[in-house]
mmCIF file of C-alpha atoms in Angstrom:
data_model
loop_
_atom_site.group_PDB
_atom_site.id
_atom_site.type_symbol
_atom_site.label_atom_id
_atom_site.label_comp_id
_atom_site.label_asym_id
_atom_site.label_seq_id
_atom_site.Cartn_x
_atom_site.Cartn_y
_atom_site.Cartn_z
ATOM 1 C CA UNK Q 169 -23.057 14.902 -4.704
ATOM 2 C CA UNK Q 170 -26.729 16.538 -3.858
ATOM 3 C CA UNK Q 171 -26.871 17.396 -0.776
ATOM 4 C CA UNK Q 172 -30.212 15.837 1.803
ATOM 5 C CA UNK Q 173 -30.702 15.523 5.013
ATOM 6 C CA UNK Q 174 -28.002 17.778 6.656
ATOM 7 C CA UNK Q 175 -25.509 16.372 9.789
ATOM 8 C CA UNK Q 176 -22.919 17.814 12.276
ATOM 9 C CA UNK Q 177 -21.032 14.822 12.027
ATOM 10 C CA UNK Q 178 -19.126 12.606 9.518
ATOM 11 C CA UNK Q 179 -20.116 9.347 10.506
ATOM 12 C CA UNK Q 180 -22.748 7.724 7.538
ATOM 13 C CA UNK Q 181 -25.323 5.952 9.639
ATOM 14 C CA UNK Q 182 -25.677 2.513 7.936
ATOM 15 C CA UNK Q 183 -28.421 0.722 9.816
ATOM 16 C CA UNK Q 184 -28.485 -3.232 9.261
ATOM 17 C CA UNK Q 185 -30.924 -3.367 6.072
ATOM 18 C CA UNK Q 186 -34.743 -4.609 6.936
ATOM 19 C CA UNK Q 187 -34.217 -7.375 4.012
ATOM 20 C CA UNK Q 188 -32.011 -8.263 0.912
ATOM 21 C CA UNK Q 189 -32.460 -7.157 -1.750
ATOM 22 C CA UNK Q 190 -32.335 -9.855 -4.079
ATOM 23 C CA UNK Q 191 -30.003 -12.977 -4.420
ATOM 24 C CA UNK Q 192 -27.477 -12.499 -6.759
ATOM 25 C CA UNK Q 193 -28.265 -8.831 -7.511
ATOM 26 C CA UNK Q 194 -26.406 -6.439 -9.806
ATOM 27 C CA UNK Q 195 -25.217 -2.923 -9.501
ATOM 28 C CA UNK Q 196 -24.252 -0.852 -11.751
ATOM 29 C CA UNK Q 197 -22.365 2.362 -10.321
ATOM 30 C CA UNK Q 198 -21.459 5.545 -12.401
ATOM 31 C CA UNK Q 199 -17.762 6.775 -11.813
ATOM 32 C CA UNK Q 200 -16.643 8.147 -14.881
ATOM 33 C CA UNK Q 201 -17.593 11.745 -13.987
ATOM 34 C CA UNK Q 202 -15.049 14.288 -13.996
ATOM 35 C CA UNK Q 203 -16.239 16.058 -11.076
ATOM 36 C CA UNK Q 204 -16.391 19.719 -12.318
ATOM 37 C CA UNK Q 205 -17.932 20.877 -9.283
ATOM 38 C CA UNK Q 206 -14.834 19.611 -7.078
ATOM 39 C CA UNK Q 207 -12.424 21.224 -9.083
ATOM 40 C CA UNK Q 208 -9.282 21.877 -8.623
ATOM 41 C CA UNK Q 209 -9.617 19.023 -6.259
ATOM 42 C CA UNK Q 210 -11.006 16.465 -9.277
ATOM 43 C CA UNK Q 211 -7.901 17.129 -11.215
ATOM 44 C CA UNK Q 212 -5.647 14.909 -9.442
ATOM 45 C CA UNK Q 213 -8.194 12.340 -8.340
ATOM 46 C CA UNK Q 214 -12.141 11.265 -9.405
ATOM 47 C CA UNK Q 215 -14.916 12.589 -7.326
ATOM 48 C CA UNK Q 216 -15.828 9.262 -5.707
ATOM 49 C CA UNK Q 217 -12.230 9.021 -4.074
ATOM 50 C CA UNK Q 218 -13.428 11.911 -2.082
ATOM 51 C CA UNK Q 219 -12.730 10.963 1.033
ATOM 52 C CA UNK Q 220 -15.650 11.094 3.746
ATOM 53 C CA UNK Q 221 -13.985 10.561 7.297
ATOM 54 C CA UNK Q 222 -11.469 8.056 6.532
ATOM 55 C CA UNK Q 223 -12.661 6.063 3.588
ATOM 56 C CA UNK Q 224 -13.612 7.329 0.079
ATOM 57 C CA UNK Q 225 -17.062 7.762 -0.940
ATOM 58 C CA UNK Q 226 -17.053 4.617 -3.496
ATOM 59 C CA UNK Q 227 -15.518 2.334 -0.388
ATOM 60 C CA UNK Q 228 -18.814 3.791 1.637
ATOM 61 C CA UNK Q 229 -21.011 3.050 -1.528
ATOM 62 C CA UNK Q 230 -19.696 -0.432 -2.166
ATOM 63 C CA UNK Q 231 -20.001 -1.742 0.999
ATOM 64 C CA UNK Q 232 -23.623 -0.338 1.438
ATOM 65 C CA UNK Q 233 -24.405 -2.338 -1.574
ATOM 66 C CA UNK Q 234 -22.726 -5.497 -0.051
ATOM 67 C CA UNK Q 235 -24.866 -5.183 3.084
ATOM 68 C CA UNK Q 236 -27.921 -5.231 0.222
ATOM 69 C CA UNK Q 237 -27.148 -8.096 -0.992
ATOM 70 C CA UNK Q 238 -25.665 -7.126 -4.170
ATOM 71 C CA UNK Q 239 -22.376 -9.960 -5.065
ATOM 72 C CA UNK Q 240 -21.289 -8.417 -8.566
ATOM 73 C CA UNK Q 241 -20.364 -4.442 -9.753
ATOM 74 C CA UNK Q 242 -19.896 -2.936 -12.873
ATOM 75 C CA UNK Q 243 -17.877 0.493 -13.017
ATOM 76 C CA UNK Q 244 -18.194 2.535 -15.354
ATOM 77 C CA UNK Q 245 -15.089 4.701 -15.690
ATOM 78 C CA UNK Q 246 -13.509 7.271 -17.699
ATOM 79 C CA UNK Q 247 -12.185 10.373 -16.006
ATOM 80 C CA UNK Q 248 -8.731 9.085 -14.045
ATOM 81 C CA UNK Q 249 -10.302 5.277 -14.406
ATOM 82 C CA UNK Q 250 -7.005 3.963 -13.262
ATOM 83 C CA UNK Q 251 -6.871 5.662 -9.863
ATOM 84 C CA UNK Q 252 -10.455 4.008 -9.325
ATOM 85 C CA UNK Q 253 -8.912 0.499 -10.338
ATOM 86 C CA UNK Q 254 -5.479 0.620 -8.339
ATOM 87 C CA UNK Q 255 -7.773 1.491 -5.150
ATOM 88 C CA UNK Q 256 -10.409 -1.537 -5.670
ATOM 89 C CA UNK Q 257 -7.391 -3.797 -6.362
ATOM 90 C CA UNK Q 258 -5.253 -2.597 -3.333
ATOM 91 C CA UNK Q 259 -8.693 -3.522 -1.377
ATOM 92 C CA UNK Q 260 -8.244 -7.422 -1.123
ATOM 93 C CA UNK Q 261 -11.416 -7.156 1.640
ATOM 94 C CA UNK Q 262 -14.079 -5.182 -0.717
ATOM 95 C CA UNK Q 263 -12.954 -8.128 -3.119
ATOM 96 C CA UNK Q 264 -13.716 -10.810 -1.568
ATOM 97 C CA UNK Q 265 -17.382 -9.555 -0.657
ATOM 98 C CA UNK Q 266 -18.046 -8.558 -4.438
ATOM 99 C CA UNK Q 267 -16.904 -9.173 -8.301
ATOM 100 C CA UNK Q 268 -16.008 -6.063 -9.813
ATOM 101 C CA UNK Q 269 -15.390 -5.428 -13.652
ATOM 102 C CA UNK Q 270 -14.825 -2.060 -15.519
ATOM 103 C CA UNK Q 271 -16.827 -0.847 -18.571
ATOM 104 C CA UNK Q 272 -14.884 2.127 -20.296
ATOM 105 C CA UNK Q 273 -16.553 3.684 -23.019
ATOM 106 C CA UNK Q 274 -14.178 4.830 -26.383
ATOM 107 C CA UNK Q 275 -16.216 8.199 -26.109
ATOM 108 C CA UNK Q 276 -18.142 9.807 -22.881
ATOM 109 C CA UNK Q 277 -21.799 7.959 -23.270
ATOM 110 C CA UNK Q 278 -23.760 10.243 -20.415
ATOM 111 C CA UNK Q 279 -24.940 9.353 -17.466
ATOM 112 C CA UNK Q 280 -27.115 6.337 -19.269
ATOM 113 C CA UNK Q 281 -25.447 5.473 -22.736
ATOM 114 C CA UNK Q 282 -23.032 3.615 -21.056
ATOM 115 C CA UNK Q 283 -25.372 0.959 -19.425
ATOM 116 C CA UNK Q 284 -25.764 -0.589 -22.864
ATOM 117 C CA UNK Q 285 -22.010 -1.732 -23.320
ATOM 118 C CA UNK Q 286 -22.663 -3.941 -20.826
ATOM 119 C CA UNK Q 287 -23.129 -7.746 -20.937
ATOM 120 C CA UNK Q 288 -25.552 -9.726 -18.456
ATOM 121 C CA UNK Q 289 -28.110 -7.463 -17.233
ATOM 122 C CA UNK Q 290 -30.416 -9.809 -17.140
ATOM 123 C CA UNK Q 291 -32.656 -9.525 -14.466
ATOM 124 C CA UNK Q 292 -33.782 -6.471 -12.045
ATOM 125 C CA UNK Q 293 -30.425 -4.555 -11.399
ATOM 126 C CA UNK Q 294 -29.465 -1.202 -9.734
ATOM 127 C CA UNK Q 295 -27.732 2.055 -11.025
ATOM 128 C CA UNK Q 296 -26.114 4.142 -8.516
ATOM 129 C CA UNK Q 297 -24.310 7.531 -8.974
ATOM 130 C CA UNK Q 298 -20.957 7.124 -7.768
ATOM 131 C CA UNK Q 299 -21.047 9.667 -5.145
ATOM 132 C CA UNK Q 300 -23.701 8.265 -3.603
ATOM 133 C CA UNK Q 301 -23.566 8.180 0.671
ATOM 134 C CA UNK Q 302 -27.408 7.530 1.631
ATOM 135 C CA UNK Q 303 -28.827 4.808 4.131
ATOM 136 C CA UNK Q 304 -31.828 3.856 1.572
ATOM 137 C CA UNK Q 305 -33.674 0.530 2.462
ATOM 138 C CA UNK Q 306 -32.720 -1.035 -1.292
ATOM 139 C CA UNK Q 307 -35.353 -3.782 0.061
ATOM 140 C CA UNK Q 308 -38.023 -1.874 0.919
ATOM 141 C CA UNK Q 309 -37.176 -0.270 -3.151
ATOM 142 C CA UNK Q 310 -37.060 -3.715 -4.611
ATOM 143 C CA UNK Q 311 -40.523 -4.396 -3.328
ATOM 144 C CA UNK Q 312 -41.806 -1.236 -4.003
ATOM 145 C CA UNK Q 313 -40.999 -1.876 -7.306
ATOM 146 C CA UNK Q 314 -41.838 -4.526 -8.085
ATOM 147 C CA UNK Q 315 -45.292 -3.949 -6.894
ATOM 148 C CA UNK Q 316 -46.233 -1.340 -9.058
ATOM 149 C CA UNK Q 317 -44.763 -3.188 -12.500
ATOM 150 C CA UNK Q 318 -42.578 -0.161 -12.562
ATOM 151 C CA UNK Q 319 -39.621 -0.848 -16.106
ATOM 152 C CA UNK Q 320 -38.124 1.846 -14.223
ATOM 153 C CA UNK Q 321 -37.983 3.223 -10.525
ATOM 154 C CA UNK Q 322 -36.204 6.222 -8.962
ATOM 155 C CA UNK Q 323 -35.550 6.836 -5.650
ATOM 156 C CA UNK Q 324 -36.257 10.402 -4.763
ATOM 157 C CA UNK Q 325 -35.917 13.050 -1.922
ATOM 158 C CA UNK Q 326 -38.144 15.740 -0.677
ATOM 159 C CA UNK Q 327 -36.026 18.927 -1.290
ATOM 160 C CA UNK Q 328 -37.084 21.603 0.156
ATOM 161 C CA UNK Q 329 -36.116 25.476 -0.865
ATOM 162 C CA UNK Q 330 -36.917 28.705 0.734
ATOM 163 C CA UNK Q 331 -36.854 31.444 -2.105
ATOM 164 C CA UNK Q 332 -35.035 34.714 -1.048
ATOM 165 C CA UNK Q 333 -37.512 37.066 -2.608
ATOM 166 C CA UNK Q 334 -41.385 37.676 -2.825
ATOM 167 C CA UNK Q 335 -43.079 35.842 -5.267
ATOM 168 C CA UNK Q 336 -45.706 38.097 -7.427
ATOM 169 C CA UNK Q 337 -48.092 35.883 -9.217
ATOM 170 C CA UNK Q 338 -50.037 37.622 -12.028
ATOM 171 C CA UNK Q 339 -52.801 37.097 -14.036
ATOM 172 C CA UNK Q 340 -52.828 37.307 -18.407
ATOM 173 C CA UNK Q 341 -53.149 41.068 -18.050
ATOM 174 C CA UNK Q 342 -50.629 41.308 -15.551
ATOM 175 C CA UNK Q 343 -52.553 42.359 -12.673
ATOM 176 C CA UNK Q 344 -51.526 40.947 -9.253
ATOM 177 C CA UNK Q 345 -53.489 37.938 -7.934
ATOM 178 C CA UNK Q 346 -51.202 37.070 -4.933
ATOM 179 C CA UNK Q 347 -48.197 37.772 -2.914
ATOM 180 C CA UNK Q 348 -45.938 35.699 -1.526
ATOM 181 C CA UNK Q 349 -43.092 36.731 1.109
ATOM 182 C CA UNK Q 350 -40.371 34.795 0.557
ATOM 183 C CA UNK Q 351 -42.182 31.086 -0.204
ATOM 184 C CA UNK Q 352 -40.486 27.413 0.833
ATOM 185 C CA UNK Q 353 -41.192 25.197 -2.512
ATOM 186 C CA UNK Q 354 -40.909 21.312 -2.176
ATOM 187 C CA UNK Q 355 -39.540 19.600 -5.357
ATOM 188 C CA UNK Q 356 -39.211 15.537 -5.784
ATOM 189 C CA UNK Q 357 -35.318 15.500 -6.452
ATOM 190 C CA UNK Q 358 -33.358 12.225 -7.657
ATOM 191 C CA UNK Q 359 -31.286 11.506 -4.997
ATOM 192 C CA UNK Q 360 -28.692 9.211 -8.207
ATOM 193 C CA UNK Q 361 -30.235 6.061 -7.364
ATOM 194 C CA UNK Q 362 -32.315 3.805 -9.078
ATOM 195 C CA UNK Q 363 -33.834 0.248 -9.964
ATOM 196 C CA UNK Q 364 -33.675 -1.023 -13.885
ATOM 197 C CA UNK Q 365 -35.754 -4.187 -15.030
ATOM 198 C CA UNK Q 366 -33.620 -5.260 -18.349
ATOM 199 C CA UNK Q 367 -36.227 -4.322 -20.696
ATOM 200 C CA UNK Q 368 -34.984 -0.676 -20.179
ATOM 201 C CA UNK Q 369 -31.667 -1.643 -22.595
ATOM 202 C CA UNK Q 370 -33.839 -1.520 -25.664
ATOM 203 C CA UNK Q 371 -34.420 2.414 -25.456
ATOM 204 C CA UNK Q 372 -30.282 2.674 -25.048
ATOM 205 C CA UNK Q 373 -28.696 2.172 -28.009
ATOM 206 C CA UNK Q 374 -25.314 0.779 -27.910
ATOM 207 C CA UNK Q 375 -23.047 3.723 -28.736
ATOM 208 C CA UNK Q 376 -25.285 6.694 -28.294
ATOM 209 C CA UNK Q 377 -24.773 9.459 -25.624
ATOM 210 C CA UNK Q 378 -27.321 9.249 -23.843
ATOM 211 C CA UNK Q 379 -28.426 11.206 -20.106
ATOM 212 C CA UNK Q 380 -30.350 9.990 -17.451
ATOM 213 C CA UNK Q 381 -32.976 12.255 -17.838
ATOM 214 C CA UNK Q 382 -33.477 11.548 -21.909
ATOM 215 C CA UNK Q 383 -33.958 8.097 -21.094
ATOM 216 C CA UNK Q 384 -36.963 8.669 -18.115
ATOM 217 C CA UNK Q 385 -38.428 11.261 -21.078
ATOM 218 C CA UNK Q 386 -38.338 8.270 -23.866
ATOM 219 C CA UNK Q 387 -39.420 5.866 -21.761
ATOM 220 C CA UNK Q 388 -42.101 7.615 -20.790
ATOM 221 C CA UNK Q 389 -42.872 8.760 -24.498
ATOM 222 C CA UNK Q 390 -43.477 5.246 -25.326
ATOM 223 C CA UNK Q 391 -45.828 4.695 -22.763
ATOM 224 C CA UNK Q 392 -43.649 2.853 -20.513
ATOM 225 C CA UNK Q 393 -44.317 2.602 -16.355
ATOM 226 C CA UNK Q 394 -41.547 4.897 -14.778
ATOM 227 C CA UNK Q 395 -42.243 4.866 -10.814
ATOM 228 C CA UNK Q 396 -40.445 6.989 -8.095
ATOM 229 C CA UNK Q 397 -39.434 5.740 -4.423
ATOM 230 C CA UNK Q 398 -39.537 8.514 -1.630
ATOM 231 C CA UNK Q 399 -36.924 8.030 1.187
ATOM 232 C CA UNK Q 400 -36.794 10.138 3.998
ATOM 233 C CA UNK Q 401 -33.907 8.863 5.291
ATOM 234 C CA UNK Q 402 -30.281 9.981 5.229
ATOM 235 C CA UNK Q 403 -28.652 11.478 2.181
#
């Protein structure tokens, strides 16, 4: 999980939402990971069963979703799938707020291939990574979105690096042309959240392995609009 804004404390502030986001919306969240990063911890259990304070990451993500107005999930699972399912079905409450199906693909699919196995994404829908813990106004996104025609949107952070050295910069011939001690450099980082209108299927064939960032670099080969959403907020 990338880190943002950084907090002292474990509580996730999840102010009430300004707005819905839409009725009937769908999310699509990205669990099949196999957490390399958390190792040896993601050996014996997925990455978004990490627990933050006493709930998991996923239990944080769905019910921020809920509180969006989002009433159906698709998982898509692969790495220890069935620890993922036994929680959601020992979690009669997170049921009743939302439908929740699984989409396993025969082979890993990347972190976008395996949005085209499934069925009914019909209308604007969200993808979320699924360890995910941010208090973004999905609203606020939706509109944004929309706005702006966008076939594509991606929420983004303002990250935010100091560099540990000087940086020389040089001209052809290797001359100096400025110095400087130890710069901060802001980059537009995806914070693993973004908005889909259903026309994006038709650049993800059904079966291909495909990453996120591949399909922002053919979309926007074929001249499509891909927008980005700043948020400030927590992450």
């Amino acid at each position: 999980m990338g880190n943002g804004r950084q907090r002292c404390s474990w509580v996730v502030p999840f102010p009430v939402p300004t707005m819905l986001a839409s009725p009937a919306m769908k999310a699509v969240i990205l669990a099949g990971g196999k957490g390399r990063r958390l190792r040896p911890f993601s050996v014996v259990f997925p990455k978004p069963l990490a627990p933050i304070g006493d709930s998991p990451i996923l239990e944080h993500l769905i019910r921020f979703l809920v509180r969006h107005g989002v009433t159906e999930l698709v998982l898509c699972v692969d790495h220890l799938a069935e620890l993922i399912q036994a929680f959601l079905e020992s979690r009669a409450d997170l049921r009743s707020q939302v439908s929740v199906r699984y989409v396993r693909d025969e082979k890993p699919g990347g972190t976008a291939g395996p949005i085209a196995a499934i069925d009914g994404l019909t209308s604007t829908f969200l993808v979320a990574n699924g360890d995910l813990v941010t208090d973004l106004d999905v609203g606020t996104m939706l509109e944004h979105h929309r706005a702006r025609g966008a076939i594509l949107t991606i929420a983004t952070y303002a990250r935010r690096t100091q560099l540990p050295y000087g940086l020389v910069r040089t001209d052809d011939e290797g001359l100096v042309r400025a110095y400087d001690e130890k710069p901060t450099l802001s980059h537009e980082v995806s914070i693993g959240f973004s908005m889909y209108e259903p026309e994006v299927l038709r650049y993800i064939p059904r079966g291909e392995y495909l990453d996120f960032p591949d399909l922002v670099r053919r979309l926007v080969a074929a001249g499509e609009k891909v927008g980005t959403f700043r948020w400030d907020g927590y992450w």
